[in-house]
Short mmCIF file of C-alpha atoms in Angstrom, two decimals:
data_model
loop_
_atom_site.label_atom_id
_atom_site.label_comp_id
_atom_site.label_asym_id
_atom_site.label_seq_id
_atom_site.Cartn_x
_atom_site.Cartn_y
_atom_site.Cartn_z
CA UNK M 1 15.25 -76.16 -20.02
CA UNK M 2 18.85 -78.41 -20.56
CA UNK M 3 20.92 -76.61 -17.78
CA UNK M 4 17.93 -77.05 -15.22
CA UNK M 5 17.90 -80.47 -16.21
CA UNK M 6 21.69 -81.03 -16.19
CA UNK M 7 21.79 -79.18 -12.69
CA UNK M 8 18.97 -81.47 -11.16
CA UNK M 9 20.97 -84.38 -12.64
CA UNK M 10 24.39 -83.54 -11.12
CA UNK M 11 22.41 -83.34 -8.18
CA UNK M 12 21.12 -87.09 -8.15
CA UNK M 13 17.63 -86.19 -9.27
CA UNK M 14 16.14 -88.13 -12.16
CA UNK M 15 13.70 -85.88 -13.87
CA UNK M 16 10.99 -87.51 -16.37
CA UNK M 17 10.65 -85.23 -19.01
CA UNK M 18 9.53 -85.62 -22.69
CA UNK M 19 9.89 -82.79 -25.36
CA UNK M 20 7.32 -83.02 -28.24
CA UNK M 21 9.06 -82.78 -31.60
CA UNK M 22 8.07 -82.52 -34.94
CA UNK M 23 7.61 -86.16 -35.37
CA UNK M 24 5.08 -85.88 -33.00
CA UNK M 25 3.17 -83.36 -35.45
CA UNK M 26 0.57 -84.57 -38.02
CA UNK M 27 0.76 -83.69 -41.44
CA UNK M 28 -2.51 -82.82 -43.59
CA UNK M 29 -2.70 -86.24 -44.49
CA UNK M 30 -2.44 -87.61 -40.95
CA UNK M 31 -5.34 -85.17 -39.98
CA UNK M 32 -7.58 -86.26 -42.89
CA UNK M 33 -7.35 -89.87 -41.80
CA UNK M 34 -8.24 -88.94 -38.37
CA UNK M 35 -11.67 -89.85 -37.34
CA UNK M 36 -14.51 -87.50 -35.83
CA UNK M 37 -14.10 -89.39 -32.42
CA UNK M 38 -10.55 -90.28 -31.08
CA UNK M 39 -9.32 -90.87 -27.32
CA UNK M 40 -7.25 -88.16 -26.31
CA UNK M 41 -5.00 -87.50 -23.59
CA UNK M 42 -4.22 -84.27 -21.59
CA UNK M 43 -1.73 -84.02 -18.90
CA UNK M 44 -1.18 -80.82 -16.52
CA UNK M 45 -1.56 -79.08 -13.17
CA UNK M 46 -5.20 -77.96 -13.16
CA UNK M 47 -5.78 -75.55 -9.92
CA UNK M 48 -2.27 -76.44 -8.86
CA UNK M 49 -3.02 -80.42 -8.39
CA UNK M 50 -0.02 -82.74 -8.88
CA UNK M 51 1.52 -85.48 -7.13
CA UNK M 52 3.52 -83.96 -4.93
CA UNK M 53 5.30 -86.77 -3.42
CA UNK M 54 6.28 -88.44 -7.00
CA UNK M 55 6.61 -84.95 -8.78
CA UNK M 56 4.12 -85.89 -11.71
CA UNK M 57 1.27 -83.98 -13.34
CA UNK M 58 -2.17 -85.10 -13.36
CA UNK M 59 -3.29 -87.24 -16.64
CA UNK M 60 -6.90 -87.22 -17.90
CA UNK M 61 -8.34 -89.17 -20.77
CA UNK M 62 -11.09 -88.11 -22.97
CA UNK M 63 -12.39 -88.12 -26.35
CA UNK M 64 -12.68 -85.38 -29.58
CA UNK M 65 -16.24 -83.90 -29.74
CA UNK M 66 -15.60 -82.86 -33.11
CA UNK M 67 -13.14 -84.12 -36.16
CA UNK M 68 -9.73 -82.27 -35.17
CA UNK M 69 -9.07 -81.63 -38.76
CA UNK M 70 -12.70 -79.27 -39.19
CA UNK M 71 -12.66 -76.07 -38.10
CA UNK M 72 -15.51 -75.87 -35.54
CA UNK M 73 -17.77 -72.91 -35.65
CA UNK M 74 -15.87 -71.02 -38.36
CA UNK M 75 -12.64 -71.04 -36.17
CA UNK M 76 -8.98 -73.10 -36.35
CA UNK M 77 -10.21 -75.17 -33.53
CA UNK M 78 -12.07 -78.34 -32.26
CA UNK M 79 -14.05 -79.67 -29.33
CA UNK M 80 -12.74 -82.51 -26.89
CA UNK M 81 -15.02 -84.25 -23.77
CA UNK M 82 -12.41 -84.19 -21.13
CA UNK M 83 -12.25 -83.32 -17.30
CA UNK M 84 -10.80 -79.80 -17.72
CA UNK M 85 -10.84 -78.07 -14.72
CA UNK M 86 -9.73 -74.37 -14.15
CA UNK M 87 -5.78 -74.16 -14.69
CA UNK M 88 -5.88 -76.83 -17.23
CA UNK M 89 -4.87 -74.20 -19.64
CA UNK M 90 -1.77 -74.52 -21.72
CA UNK M 91 -1.96 -78.28 -21.21
CA UNK M 92 -1.12 -80.54 -24.50
CA UNK M 93 -3.94 -82.47 -26.12
CA UNK M 94 -2.70 -85.54 -27.82
CA UNK M 95 -3.71 -88.81 -29.16
CA UNK M 96 -2.13 -91.79 -27.66
CA UNK M 97 -2.92 -95.31 -28.51
CA UNK M 98 -1.35 -98.37 -27.61
CA UNK M 99 -1.66 -101.72 -28.98
CA UNK M 100 -4.56 -101.85 -31.31
CA UNK M 101 -6.66 -98.82 -32.59
CA UNK M 102 -8.76 -98.10 -35.98
CA UNK M 103 -8.04 -95.88 -38.31
CA UNK M 104 -10.83 -94.75 -41.15
CA UNK M 105 -9.39 -97.12 -43.32
CA UNK M 106 -8.01 -100.70 -40.98
CA UNK M 107 -7.63 -101.59 -37.78
CA UNK M 108 -3.72 -101.27 -36.70
CA UNK M 109 -1.43 -103.28 -34.23
CA UNK M 110 1.25 -100.68 -32.88
CA UNK M 111 1.43 -97.36 -30.72
CA UNK M 112 0.34 -94.00 -31.91
CA UNK M 113 1.10 -90.64 -30.56
CA UNK M 114 0.11 -87.63 -32.23
CA UNK M 115 0.21 -84.20 -30.53
CA UNK M 116 -3.02 -82.35 -31.63
CA UNK M 117 -3.29 -79.03 -29.74
CA UNK M 118 -3.02 -77.00 -26.43
CA UNK M 119 -6.03 -76.58 -24.42
CA UNK M 120 -7.02 -72.65 -24.06
CA UNK M 121 -10.38 -72.30 -23.17
CA UNK M 122 -13.77 -74.21 -21.65
CA UNK M 123 -17.39 -73.17 -21.60
CA UNK M 124 -18.16 -71.48 -18.01
CA UNK M 125 -21.77 -72.03 -16.37
CA UNK M 126 -23.39 -69.70 -13.66
CA UNK M 127 -25.18 -70.77 -11.03
CA UNK M 128 -28.28 -71.21 -12.57
CA UNK M 129 -26.90 -73.69 -15.12
CA UNK M 130 -26.89 -71.49 -17.75
CA UNK M 131 -23.71 -71.14 -20.23
CA UNK M 132 -22.03 -67.95 -20.74
#
């Protein structure tokens, strides 16, 4: 990616990018401190939607539906409630809190960014509204 960014910069394009790094990954202790319901943000290009004029992806906000540290239905996964349209697979899912947020232990002043997962699946319903 660096050669692409360097080339874009040399042509006068200022491309915003954020790299998820090891400091964004939660430790086991961090995961244990999470609540079952946390605010999440997901960013991506569902169905190829994006802000073409500004070259920006689509951001969506949601919540965790199950605790991120407890395997859902015997699998190493958890559920979120978010506008996850087809094409959202591969979107990063993060906890993003700015200002005040609560943990299981206290109300905390500050900011928090925790990389939780990559979206990979969602429920599918047929035309009769039955879950497949």
